[in-house]
């Protein structure tokens, strides 16, 4: 469309007329008017003044131009059919929305609480609303509203993690001066980062943590810990910060190494225990055997990454445990239950730190070998299970005698 408005009055020549006889623009009151609106006869000087002088005039002008343009368009059968399809789809969606509004399981009081921004808990729902909520959870309807989480170890950036020679993060995040704890002790994983942050302080040598040499079974214990870490993040859709205590409780229940002081001697034994927990009644809703096999794939994917990625994974796991310990201190709960889980978390935090320092000293070839063993054991499990619906039970390893992992004091 042209940038000029054609009117019935021609532009006057400033060189022929005296400035005192010219009319000032009725809109801006600054320039001499050069045009007249054909609808209301308002004098104006430019296109901006025409657009702002009267909404009724400008809308009428635009409407006439659009209608004139539409009259020249002759729609074919294809465009007519497309328009009919759009109108039918819109009509059906509109009817569905109306039905949803009429059949809404939420009461007016509950809706008002949500709209006002108040926090709503399960106990605030009525008996009927609780039934609808539980039915929606069981049917998987609520899961459609949650954006699927993409594990950080499956992102391209996970292949290029770099840490310093002492295991510290090369680029440190900014921390507020009034923060009481360091980034490793209390700061949550930065959502702007694709992968968890690494340690913010140098990792000591394993020889400084224990007088005895590291156990040759640490690699097996690491598989147990990695599986449990992947399980916890999958269960919480990658957001363990939303419930650190709950996340830590899940972690301890799945991992025999962290939660039961277990000492599995083979990869098969470690995987079997984790899979048994995954297929237990408490977590069966996550997908059973298929979900368990997917977690083994997650473990293999982590092992195929470089050592810095494994250090960042263990560092993230340590932060999870530390957050749970911090929240337990401020939470009022039963002393016996709180004391028991605090003891387990303290022991688990030490083990994770010890294995993180050990992992930092291992060459990349070590992870490739472990990944190959895990892949082979997975194939054996798949072949053994076949059409069965339960995981083969393994003999539990009793924690007797001298512990294979010496605790960090």
mmCIF file of C-alpha atoms in Angstrom:
data_model
loop_
_atom_site.group_PDB
_atom_site.id
_atom_site.type_symbol
_atom_site.label_atom_id
_atom_site.label_comp_id
_atom_site.label_asym_id
_atom_site.label_seq_id
_atom_site.Cartn_x
_atom_site.Cartn_y
_atom_site.Cartn_z
ATOM 1 C CA UNK A 1 0.000 0.000 0.000
ATOM 2 C CA UNK A 2 1.343 3.442 -0.775
ATOM 3 C CA UNK A 3 2.688 5.606 1.991
ATOM 4 C CA UNK A 4 0.684 8.656 0.833
ATOM 5 C CA UNK A 5 -3.019 9.376 1.302
ATOM 6 C CA UNK A 6 -4.617 10.766 -1.833
ATOM 7 C CA UNK A 7 -7.153 13.491 -1.061
ATOM 8 C CA UNK A 8 -9.300 15.826 -3.010
ATOM 9 C CA UNK A 9 -6.997 18.723 -2.300
ATOM 10 C CA UNK A 10 -3.695 19.129 -4.095
ATOM 11 C CA UNK A 11 -0.519 20.036 -2.332
ATOM 12 C CA UNK A 12 -0.036 23.726 -2.156
ATOM 13 C CA UNK A 13 3.228 25.254 -3.227
ATOM 14 C CA UNK A 14 5.035 26.968 -0.400
ATOM 15 C CA UNK A 15 6.950 29.117 -2.819
ATOM 16 C CA UNK A 16 3.759 30.684 -4.243
ATOM 17 C CA UNK A 17 1.746 31.251 -1.062
ATOM 18 C CA UNK A 18 2.533 33.513 1.814
ATOM 19 C CA UNK A 19 3.270 31.573 5.022
ATOM 20 C CA UNK A 20 0.826 33.770 6.953
ATOM 21 C CA UNK A 21 -2.112 32.574 4.809
ATOM 22 C CA UNK A 22 -1.349 28.851 5.245
ATOM 23 C CA UNK A 23 -3.175 26.689 7.789
ATOM 24 C CA UNK A 24 -1.323 24.931 10.584
ATOM 25 C CA UNK A 25 -1.694 21.123 10.887
ATOM 26 C CA UNK A 26 -4.617 20.401 13.214
ATOM 27 C CA UNK A 27 -2.871 17.322 14.611
ATOM 28 C CA UNK A 28 0.713 18.235 15.523
ATOM 29 C CA UNK A 29 0.219 22.040 15.534
ATOM 30 C CA UNK A 30 3.801 22.417 14.316
ATOM 31 C CA UNK A 31 3.878 22.171 10.508
ATOM 32 C CA UNK A 32 1.830 23.767 7.780
ATOM 33 C CA UNK A 33 -0.967 21.502 6.619
ATOM 34 C CA UNK A 34 -0.663 20.082 3.111
ATOM 35 C CA UNK A 35 -3.607 17.677 2.996
ATOM 36 C CA UNK A 36 -7.254 17.424 3.972
ATOM 37 C CA UNK A 37 -8.989 14.285 5.194
ATOM 38 C CA UNK A 38 -11.764 13.455 2.702
ATOM 39 C CA UNK A 39 -14.025 12.184 5.501
ATOM 40 C CA UNK A 40 -13.809 14.771 8.275
ATOM 41 C CA UNK A 41 -12.021 17.631 6.450
ATOM 42 C CA UNK A 42 -9.308 17.803 9.059
ATOM 43 C CA UNK A 43 -6.155 19.518 7.828
ATOM 44 C CA UNK A 44 -2.923 17.559 8.371
ATOM 45 C CA UNK A 45 0.709 17.700 7.266
ATOM 46 C CA UNK A 46 1.940 14.126 6.954
ATOM 47 C CA UNK A 47 1.080 10.414 7.060
ATOM 48 C CA UNK A 48 1.800 10.041 10.833
ATOM 49 C CA UNK A 49 -0.584 12.898 11.573
ATOM 50 C CA UNK A 50 -3.246 11.352 9.341
ATOM 51 C CA UNK A 51 -2.948 8.021 11.175
ATOM 52 C CA UNK A 52 -3.319 9.674 14.571
ATOM 53 C CA UNK A 53 -5.933 12.297 13.821
ATOM 54 C CA UNK A 54 -8.993 9.994 13.973
ATOM 55 C CA UNK A 55 -9.257 6.252 14.614
ATOM 56 C CA UNK A 56 -12.646 6.167 12.883
ATOM 57 C CA UNK A 57 -11.269 7.638 9.678
ATOM 58 C CA UNK A 58 -8.173 5.435 9.528
ATOM 59 C CA UNK A 59 -10.095 2.227 10.271
ATOM 60 C CA UNK A 60 -12.672 3.105 7.641
ATOM 61 C CA UNK A 61 -9.922 3.800 5.107
ATOM 62 C CA UNK A 62 -8.189 0.476 5.821
ATOM 63 C CA UNK A 63 -11.476 -1.448 5.726
ATOM 64 C CA UNK A 64 -12.433 -0.046 2.361
ATOM 65 C CA UNK A 65 -9.031 -0.938 0.924
ATOM 66 C CA UNK A 66 -9.209 -4.491 2.268
ATOM 67 C CA UNK A 67 -12.746 -5.035 1.006
ATOM 68 C CA UNK A 68 -11.785 -3.706 -2.390
ATOM 69 C CA UNK A 69 -8.822 -6.101 -2.495
ATOM 70 C CA UNK A 70 -10.985 -9.075 -1.445
ATOM 71 C CA UNK A 71 -13.495 -8.354 -4.175
ATOM 72 C CA UNK A 72 -10.780 -8.911 -6.756
ATOM 73 C CA UNK A 73 -9.916 -12.333 -5.285
ATOM 74 C CA UNK A 74 -11.771 -15.309 -6.721
ATOM 75 C CA UNK A 75 -11.203 -18.348 -4.439
ATOM 76 C CA UNK A 76 -10.847 -21.715 -6.146
ATOM 77 C CA UNK A 77 -12.357 -24.996 -4.925
ATOM 78 C CA UNK A 78 -9.167 -25.948 -3.079
ATOM 79 C CA UNK A 79 -9.042 -22.796 -0.971
ATOM 80 C CA UNK A 80 -12.753 -23.113 -0.208
ATOM 81 C CA UNK A 81 -12.269 -26.679 1.037
ATOM 82 C CA UNK A 82 -9.299 -25.643 3.224
ATOM 83 C CA UNK A 83 -11.370 -22.901 4.809
ATOM 84 C CA UNK A 84 -14.220 -25.342 5.482
ATOM 85 C CA UNK A 85 -11.815 -27.785 7.136
ATOM 86 C CA UNK A 86 -10.410 -25.029 9.348
ATOM 87 C CA UNK A 87 -13.899 -23.945 10.401
ATOM 88 C CA UNK A 88 -14.948 -27.526 11.164
ATOM 89 C CA UNK A 89 -11.833 -28.155 13.243
ATOM 90 C CA UNK A 90 -12.299 -24.904 15.126
ATOM 91 C CA UNK A 91 -15.937 -25.772 15.795
ATOM 92 C CA UNK A 92 -15.082 -29.245 17.130
ATOM 93 C CA UNK A 93 -12.322 -27.869 19.400
ATOM 94 C CA UNK A 94 -14.673 -25.206 20.674
ATOM 95 C CA UNK A 95 -17.279 -27.832 21.575
ATOM 96 C CA UNK A 96 -14.614 -29.939 23.326
ATOM 97 C CA UNK A 97 -13.515 -26.924 25.385
ATOM 98 C CA UNK A 98 -17.103 -26.278 26.413
ATOM 99 C CA UNK A 99 -17.534 -29.906 27.476
ATOM 100 C CA UNK A 100 -14.297 -29.773 29.450
ATOM 101 C CA UNK A 101 -15.491 -26.666 31.262
ATOM 102 C CA UNK A 102 -18.808 -28.288 32.084
ATOM 103 C CA UNK A 103 -17.203 -31.538 33.270
ATOM 104 C CA UNK A 104 -14.380 -29.923 35.242
ATOM 105 C CA UNK A 105 -13.657 -32.006 38.375
ATOM 106 C CA UNK A 106 -12.418 -28.919 40.262
ATOM 107 C CA UNK A 107 -14.747 -26.924 42.420
ATOM 108 C CA UNK A 108 -15.111 -23.181 42.053
ATOM 109 C CA UNK A 109 -13.272 -22.701 45.358
ATOM 110 C CA UNK A 110 -10.287 -24.749 44.189
ATOM 111 C CA UNK A 111 -10.151 -22.921 40.850
ATOM 112 C CA UNK A 112 -10.142 -19.575 42.632
ATOM 113 C CA UNK A 113 -7.223 -20.710 44.809
ATOM 114 C CA UNK A 114 -5.228 -21.691 41.729
ATOM 115 C CA UNK A 115 -6.036 -18.449 39.903
ATOM 116 C CA UNK A 116 -5.082 -16.357 42.928
ATOM 117 C CA UNK A 117 -1.632 -17.984 42.995
ATOM 118 C CA UNK A 118 -2.063 -19.690 46.370
ATOM 119 C CA UNK A 119 -0.187 -22.914 47.009
ATOM 120 C CA UNK A 120 -2.429 -25.945 46.675
ATOM 121 C CA UNK A 121 -1.674 -29.313 48.279
ATOM 122 C CA UNK A 122 -3.353 -32.685 47.942
ATOM 123 C CA UNK A 123 -5.007 -32.252 51.341
ATOM 124 C CA UNK A 124 -6.748 -29.084 50.124
ATOM 125 C CA UNK A 125 -8.756 -31.081 47.566
ATOM 126 C CA UNK A 126 -12.190 -32.439 48.268
ATOM 127 C CA UNK A 127 -12.838 -36.191 48.359
ATOM 128 C CA UNK A 128 -14.205 -36.105 44.801
ATOM 129 C CA UNK A 129 -11.274 -34.018 43.551
ATOM 130 C CA UNK A 130 -8.814 -36.447 45.133
ATOM 131 C CA UNK A 131 -10.461 -39.340 43.288
ATOM 132 C CA UNK A 132 -10.209 -37.478 39.967
ATOM 133 C CA UNK A 133 -6.584 -36.608 40.652
ATOM 134 C CA UNK A 134 -5.605 -40.175 41.529
ATOM 135 C CA UNK A 135 -7.465 -41.457 38.481
ATOM 136 C CA UNK A 136 -5.593 -38.978 36.270
ATOM 137 C CA UNK A 137 -2.266 -40.074 37.757
ATOM 138 C CA UNK A 138 -3.025 -43.766 37.277
ATOM 139 C CA UNK A 139 -4.155 -43.298 33.666
ATOM 140 C CA UNK A 140 -1.094 -41.239 32.752
ATOM 141 C CA UNK A 141 -3.211 -38.220 31.815
ATOM 142 C CA UNK A 142 -1.147 -35.874 33.981
ATOM 143 C CA UNK A 143 2.100 -37.026 32.371
ATOM 144 C CA UNK A 144 0.956 -35.415 29.115
ATOM 145 C CA UNK A 145 1.185 -32.022 30.821
ATOM 146 C CA UNK A 146 4.842 -32.515 31.807
ATOM 147 C CA UNK A 147 7.532 -31.748 29.280
ATOM 148 C CA UNK A 148 9.739 -34.838 28.843
ATOM 149 C CA UNK A 149 13.163 -34.371 30.346
ATOM 150 C CA UNK A 150 16.239 -34.915 28.178
ATOM 151 C CA UNK A 151 19.090 -36.430 30.225
ATOM 152 C CA UNK A 152 22.174 -34.242 30.249
ATOM 153 C CA UNK A 153 24.424 -37.210 29.409
ATOM 154 C CA UNK A 154 22.611 -37.626 26.065
ATOM 155 C CA UNK A 155 23.275 -34.030 24.992
ATOM 156 C CA UNK A 156 26.199 -33.212 22.655
ATOM 157 C CA UNK A 157 27.732 -30.869 25.232
ATOM 158 C CA UNK A 158 28.314 -33.836 27.588
ATOM 159 C CA UNK A 159 31.052 -35.094 25.243
ATOM 160 C CA UNK A 160 33.074 -31.907 25.647
ATOM 161 C CA UNK A 161 33.204 -31.421 29.422
ATOM 162 C CA UNK A 162 36.564 -30.128 30.618
ATOM 163 C CA UNK A 163 37.919 -29.951 34.140
ATOM 164 C CA UNK A 164 41.236 -28.757 35.517
ATOM 165 C CA UNK A 165 44.047 -31.139 36.343
ATOM 166 C CA UNK A 166 42.974 -31.016 39.987
ATOM 167 C CA UNK A 167 39.384 -31.889 39.003
ATOM 168 C CA UNK A 168 37.930 -28.414 39.558
ATOM 169 C CA UNK A 169 35.500 -26.602 37.315
ATOM 170 C CA UNK A 170 37.439 -24.431 34.850
ATOM 171 C CA UNK A 171 34.753 -21.718 34.808
ATOM 172 C CA UNK A 172 33.258 -21.028 38.230
ATOM 173 C CA UNK A 173 29.663 -19.731 38.560
ATOM 174 C CA UNK A 174 29.049 -16.418 40.309
ATOM 175 C CA UNK A 175 27.965 -16.875 43.921
ATOM 176 C CA UNK A 176 26.399 -14.146 46.062
ATOM 177 C CA UNK A 177 28.571 -12.854 48.905
ATOM 178 C CA UNK A 178 25.942 -13.622 51.532
ATOM 179 C CA UNK A 179 25.725 -17.275 50.516
ATOM 180 C CA UNK A 180 26.594 -19.365 53.554
ATOM 181 C CA UNK A 181 27.861 -22.404 51.669
ATOM 182 C CA UNK A 182 30.054 -22.998 48.658
ATOM 183 C CA UNK A 183 28.683 -23.971 45.263
ATOM 184 C CA UNK A 184 29.649 -27.600 45.815
ATOM 185 C CA UNK A 185 28.067 -27.744 49.260
ATOM 186 C CA UNK A 186 24.797 -26.001 48.600
ATOM 187 C CA UNK A 187 24.326 -24.327 45.246
ATOM 188 C CA UNK A 188 21.842 -25.972 42.949
ATOM 189 C CA UNK A 189 22.822 -27.073 39.488
ATOM 190 C CA UNK A 190 22.580 -24.058 37.222
ATOM 191 C CA UNK A 191 19.635 -24.577 34.828
ATOM 192 C CA UNK A 192 21.519 -22.539 32.218
ATOM 193 C CA UNK A 193 24.137 -25.287 32.028
ATOM 194 C CA UNK A 194 23.472 -28.391 29.979
ATOM 195 C CA UNK A 195 25.536 -30.539 32.347
ATOM 196 C CA UNK A 196 26.040 -30.466 36.134
ATOM 197 C CA UNK A 197 28.842 -28.328 37.487
ATOM 198 C CA UNK A 198 32.066 -29.978 38.544
ATOM 199 C CA UNK A 199 33.844 -29.611 41.895
ATOM 200 C CA UNK A 200 34.739 -26.086 42.999
ATOM 201 C CA UNK A 201 37.678 -27.259 45.130
ATOM 202 C CA UNK A 202 40.619 -29.512 44.172
ATOM 203 C CA UNK A 203 40.088 -33.242 44.525
ATOM 204 C CA UNK A 204 42.691 -34.884 46.776
ATOM 205 C CA UNK A 205 44.515 -38.035 45.837
ATOM 206 C CA UNK A 206 42.954 -41.301 47.009
ATOM 207 C CA UNK A 207 46.183 -42.093 48.821
ATOM 208 C CA UNK A 208 45.532 -39.097 51.085
ATOM 209 C CA UNK A 209 42.041 -40.306 51.919
ATOM 210 C CA UNK A 210 42.908 -43.863 52.872
ATOM 211 C CA UNK A 211 46.061 -45.600 54.040
ATOM 212 C CA UNK A 212 44.992 -48.783 52.262
ATOM 213 C CA UNK A 213 44.798 -48.968 48.488
ATOM 214 C CA UNK A 214 41.421 -48.604 46.753
ATOM 215 C CA UNK A 215 39.370 -51.760 46.379
ATOM 216 C CA UNK A 216 39.389 -53.434 42.946
ATOM 217 C CA UNK A 217 35.601 -53.619 43.276
ATOM 218 C CA UNK A 218 35.121 -49.834 43.149
ATOM 219 C CA UNK A 219 34.260 -50.075 39.449
ATOM 220 C CA UNK A 220 31.431 -52.496 40.283
ATOM 221 C CA UNK A 221 30.183 -50.196 43.047
ATOM 222 C CA UNK A 222 30.298 -47.276 40.623
ATOM 223 C CA UNK A 223 27.905 -49.118 38.284
ATOM 224 C CA UNK A 224 25.445 -49.493 41.167
ATOM 225 C CA UNK A 225 25.734 -45.795 42.000
ATOM 226 C CA UNK A 226 25.391 -44.645 38.385
ATOM 227 C CA UNK A 227 22.275 -46.766 37.842
ATOM 228 C CA UNK A 228 20.714 -45.379 41.037
ATOM 229 C CA UNK A 229 21.589 -41.807 40.028
ATOM 230 C CA UNK A 230 19.964 -42.248 36.601
ATOM 231 C CA UNK A 231 16.906 -43.838 38.232
ATOM 232 C CA UNK A 232 16.483 -40.906 40.620
ATOM 233 C CA UNK A 233 16.798 -38.271 37.908
ATOM 234 C CA UNK A 234 14.412 -40.140 35.624
ATOM 235 C CA UNK A 235 11.881 -40.465 38.436
ATOM 236 C CA UNK A 236 12.032 -36.737 39.224
ATOM 237 C CA UNK A 237 12.159 -35.671 35.565
ATOM 238 C CA UNK A 238 15.648 -34.272 36.093
ATOM 239 C CA UNK A 239 14.580 -31.947 38.917
ATOM 240 C CA UNK A 240 15.866 -33.466 42.146
ATOM 241 C CA UNK A 241 16.041 -29.944 43.626
ATOM 242 C CA UNK A 242 12.247 -29.932 43.920
ATOM 243 C CA UNK A 243 12.427 -32.613 46.639
ATOM 244 C CA UNK A 244 15.980 -33.323 47.846
ATOM 245 C CA UNK A 245 14.863 -35.520 50.747
ATOM 246 C CA UNK A 246 12.565 -37.584 48.564
ATOM 247 C CA UNK A 247 15.241 -37.894 45.883
ATOM 248 C CA UNK A 248 17.823 -39.022 48.435
ATOM 249 C CA UNK A 249 15.372 -41.545 49.880
ATOM 250 C CA UNK A 250 14.819 -43.038 46.430
ATOM 251 C CA UNK A 251 18.560 -43.121 45.828
ATOM 252 C CA UNK A 252 19.204 -45.023 49.057
ATOM 253 C CA UNK A 253 16.427 -47.506 48.355
ATOM 254 C CA UNK A 254 17.730 -48.403 44.880
ATOM 255 C CA UNK A 255 21.471 -48.460 45.579
ATOM 256 C CA UNK A 256 22.732 -51.315 47.694
ATOM 257 C CA UNK A 257 26.143 -49.633 47.972
ATOM 258 C CA UNK A 258 24.834 -46.324 49.324
ATOM 259 C CA UNK A 259 21.681 -47.423 51.133
ATOM 260 C CA UNK A 260 22.428 -50.885 52.484
ATOM 261 C CA UNK A 261 26.211 -50.926 52.782
ATOM 262 C CA UNK A 262 26.186 -53.624 50.118
ATOM 263 C CA UNK A 263 29.412 -54.804 48.494
ATOM 264 C CA UNK A 264 28.505 -56.410 45.152
ATOM 265 C CA UNK A 265 31.397 -58.340 43.683
ATOM 266 C CA UNK A 266 30.234 -58.522 40.051
ATOM 267 C CA UNK A 267 28.501 -56.186 37.631
ATOM 268 C CA UNK A 268 25.711 -58.732 37.213
ATOM 269 C CA UNK A 269 25.093 -58.747 40.953
ATOM 270 C CA UNK A 270 25.016 -54.941 41.091
ATOM 271 C CA UNK A 271 22.623 -54.652 38.143
ATOM 272 C CA UNK A 272 20.358 -57.441 39.408
ATOM 273 C CA UNK A 273 19.825 -55.734 42.759
ATOM 274 C CA UNK A 274 19.072 -52.387 41.118
ATOM 275 C CA UNK A 275 16.667 -54.002 38.672
ATOM 276 C CA UNK A 276 14.883 -55.823 41.493
ATOM 277 C CA UNK A 277 14.260 -52.490 43.184
ATOM 278 C CA UNK A 278 13.117 -50.925 39.905
ATOM 279 C CA UNK A 279 10.552 -53.713 39.380
ATOM 280 C CA UNK A 280 9.401 -53.703 43.016
ATOM 281 C CA UNK A 281 5.806 -52.650 43.817
ATOM 282 C CA UNK A 282 7.043 -49.231 44.969
ATOM 283 C CA UNK A 283 8.447 -48.303 41.542
ATOM 284 C CA UNK A 284 6.720 -50.720 39.169
ATOM 285 C CA UNK A 285 4.609 -47.867 37.791
ATOM 286 C CA UNK A 286 7.717 -46.424 36.127
ATOM 287 C CA UNK A 287 7.745 -49.180 33.520
ATOM 288 C CA UNK A 288 9.098 -52.342 35.087
ATOM 289 C CA UNK A 289 11.677 -54.337 33.133
ATOM 290 C CA UNK A 290 11.708 -52.050 30.101
ATOM 291 C CA UNK A 291 12.437 -49.058 32.307
ATOM 292 C CA UNK A 292 15.166 -51.026 34.100
ATOM 293 C CA UNK A 293 16.825 -51.949 30.814
ATOM 294 C CA UNK A 294 16.633 -48.301 29.768
ATOM 295 C CA UNK A 295 18.483 -47.323 32.943
ATOM 296 C CA UNK A 296 21.241 -49.792 32.042
ATOM 297 C CA UNK A 297 21.489 -47.997 28.697
ATOM 298 C CA UNK A 298 21.814 -44.715 30.611
ATOM 299 C CA UNK A 299 24.650 -46.229 32.650
ATOM 300 C CA UNK A 300 26.407 -47.394 29.492
ATOM 301 C CA UNK A 301 26.006 -43.947 27.910
ATOM 302 C CA UNK A 302 27.632 -42.322 30.957
ATOM 303 C CA UNK A 303 30.532 -44.784 30.858
ATOM 304 C CA UNK A 304 31.173 -43.938 27.210
ATOM 305 C CA UNK A 305 31.785 -40.301 28.172
ATOM 306 C CA UNK A 306 35.134 -38.966 29.371
ATOM 307 C CA UNK A 307 36.317 -38.943 32.972
ATOM 308 C CA UNK A 308 35.252 -35.287 33.538
ATOM 309 C CA UNK A 309 31.637 -36.242 32.797
ATOM 310 C CA UNK A 310 31.697 -38.981 35.435
ATOM 311 C CA UNK A 311 33.250 -36.598 37.951
ATOM 312 C CA UNK A 312 30.465 -34.065 37.242
ATOM 313 C CA UNK A 313 27.866 -36.810 37.659
ATOM 314 C CA UNK A 314 29.265 -37.838 41.044
ATOM 315 C CA UNK A 315 29.561 -34.186 42.049
ATOM 316 C CA UNK A 316 25.881 -33.648 41.196
ATOM 317 C CA UNK A 317 24.988 -36.741 43.209
ATOM 318 C CA UNK A 318 26.974 -35.423 46.166
ATOM 319 C CA UNK A 319 25.099 -32.117 45.989
ATOM 320 C CA UNK A 320 21.811 -34.025 46.020
ATOM 321 C CA UNK A 321 22.813 -35.794 49.228
ATOM 322 C CA UNK A 322 24.086 -32.575 50.815
ATOM 323 C CA UNK A 323 20.829 -30.773 50.007
ATOM 324 C CA UNK A 324 18.878 -33.587 51.631
ATOM 325 C CA UNK A 325 21.075 -33.397 54.751
ATOM 326 C CA UNK A 326 20.585 -29.636 54.926
ATOM 327 C CA UNK A 327 16.798 -29.903 54.554
ATOM 328 C CA UNK A 328 16.612 -32.621 57.204
ATOM 329 C CA UNK A 329 18.288 -30.326 59.715
ATOM 330 C CA UNK A 330 15.613 -27.685 59.212
ATOM 331 C CA UNK A 331 12.716 -30.130 58.982
ATOM 332 C CA UNK A 332 10.774 -31.173 62.071
ATOM 333 C CA UNK A 333 10.379 -34.942 61.861
ATOM 334 C CA UNK A 334 10.482 -37.920 64.139
ATOM 335 C CA UNK A 335 13.895 -38.195 65.761
ATOM 336 C CA UNK A 336 14.324 -41.937 65.181
ATOM 337 C CA UNK A 337 13.480 -41.770 61.485
ATOM 338 C CA UNK A 338 15.463 -38.573 60.947
ATOM 339 C CA UNK A 339 18.505 -39.934 62.773
ATOM 340 C CA UNK A 340 18.502 -43.128 60.695
ATOM 341 C CA UNK A 341 18.365 -41.396 57.329
ATOM 342 C CA UNK A 342 20.926 -38.800 58.433
ATOM 343 C CA UNK A 343 23.364 -41.584 59.254
ATOM 344 C CA UNK A 344 22.801 -43.207 55.868
ATOM 345 C CA UNK A 345 23.183 -39.908 54.025
ATOM 346 C CA UNK A 346 26.403 -39.080 55.837
ATOM 347 C CA UNK A 347 27.860 -42.467 54.921
ATOM 348 C CA UNK A 348 26.627 -42.177 51.330
ATOM 349 C CA UNK A 349 28.139 -38.694 50.947
ATOM 350 C CA UNK A 350 31.535 -39.978 52.060
ATOM 351 C CA UNK A 351 31.409 -42.935 49.691
ATOM 352 C CA UNK A 352 30.428 -40.761 46.741
ATOM 353 C CA UNK A 353 33.258 -38.327 47.488
ATOM 354 C CA UNK A 354 35.778 -41.169 47.799
ATOM 355 C CA UNK A 355 34.684 -42.720 44.495
ATOM 356 C CA UNK A 356 34.696 -39.287 42.821
ATOM 357 C CA UNK A 357 38.341 -38.779 43.821
ATOM 358 C CA UNK A 358 39.131 -42.313 42.630
ATOM 359 C CA UNK A 359 37.341 -41.809 39.312
ATOM 360 C CA UNK A 360 39.267 -38.610 38.670
ATOM 361 C CA UNK A 361 42.510 -40.620 38.668
ATOM 362 C CA UNK A 362 41.314 -43.304 36.242
ATOM 363 C CA UNK A 363 42.206 -43.326 32.532
ATOM 364 C CA UNK A 364 39.510 -43.234 29.864
ATOM 365 C CA UNK A 365 40.293 -46.825 28.868
ATOM 366 C CA UNK A 366 38.986 -48.032 32.227
ATOM 367 C CA UNK A 367 35.466 -46.733 31.477
ATOM 368 C CA UNK A 368 35.412 -48.326 28.044
ATOM 369 C CA UNK A 369 36.199 -51.701 29.600
ATOM 370 C CA UNK A 370 33.495 -51.347 32.252
ATOM 371 C CA UNK A 371 30.978 -50.234 29.603
ATOM 372 C CA UNK A 372 31.733 -53.371 27.601
ATOM 373 C CA UNK A 373 31.146 -55.541 30.684
ATOM 374 C CA UNK A 374 27.832 -53.789 31.427
ATOM 375 C CA UNK A 375 26.718 -54.271 27.816
ATOM 376 C CA UNK A 376 27.594 -57.971 27.970
ATOM 377 C CA UNK A 377 25.728 -58.436 31.265
ATOM 378 C CA UNK A 378 22.718 -56.625 29.857
ATOM 379 C CA UNK A 379 22.648 -59.022 26.916
ATOM 380 C CA UNK A 380 22.806 -61.965 29.341
ATOM 381 C CA UNK A 381 19.948 -60.530 31.382
ATOM 382 C CA UNK A 382 17.794 -59.959 28.307
ATOM 383 C CA UNK A 383 18.449 -63.497 27.115
ATOM 384 C CA UNK A 384 17.769 -64.987 30.549
ATOM 385 C CA UNK A 385 14.633 -63.007 31.233
ATOM 386 C CA UNK A 386 13.040 -63.578 27.844
ATOM 387 C CA UNK A 387 9.315 -63.518 28.345
ATOM 388 C CA UNK A 388 9.520 -63.541 32.134
ATOM 389 C CA UNK A 389 8.112 -60.649 34.123
ATOM 390 C CA UNK A 390 10.546 -60.688 37.039
ATOM 391 C CA UNK A 391 14.243 -60.119 37.480
ATOM 392 C CA UNK A 392 16.424 -63.098 38.475
ATOM 393 C CA UNK A 393 17.314 -62.864 42.165
ATOM 394 C CA UNK A 394 20.980 -62.887 43.133
ATOM 395 C CA UNK A 395 22.528 -64.022 46.393
ATOM 396 C CA UNK A 396 23.068 -61.067 48.660
ATOM 397 C CA UNK A 397 26.640 -60.231 49.603
ATOM 398 C CA UNK A 398 26.971 -59.834 53.348
ATOM 399 C CA UNK A 399 29.072 -56.959 54.586
ATOM 400 C CA UNK A 400 31.371 -58.973 56.870
ATOM 401 C CA UNK A 401 34.932 -58.421 57.894
ATOM 402 C CA UNK A 402 36.985 -55.420 56.912
ATOM 403 C CA UNK A 403 35.140 -53.000 54.639
ATOM 404 C CA UNK A 404 36.470 -52.795 51.105
ATOM 405 C CA UNK A 405 35.991 -49.032 51.041
ATOM 406 C CA UNK A 406 37.548 -47.206 53.932
ATOM 407 C CA UNK A 407 35.381 -44.313 55.063
ATOM 408 C CA UNK A 408 36.724 -40.786 54.784
ATOM 409 C CA UNK A 409 37.014 -39.273 58.224
#
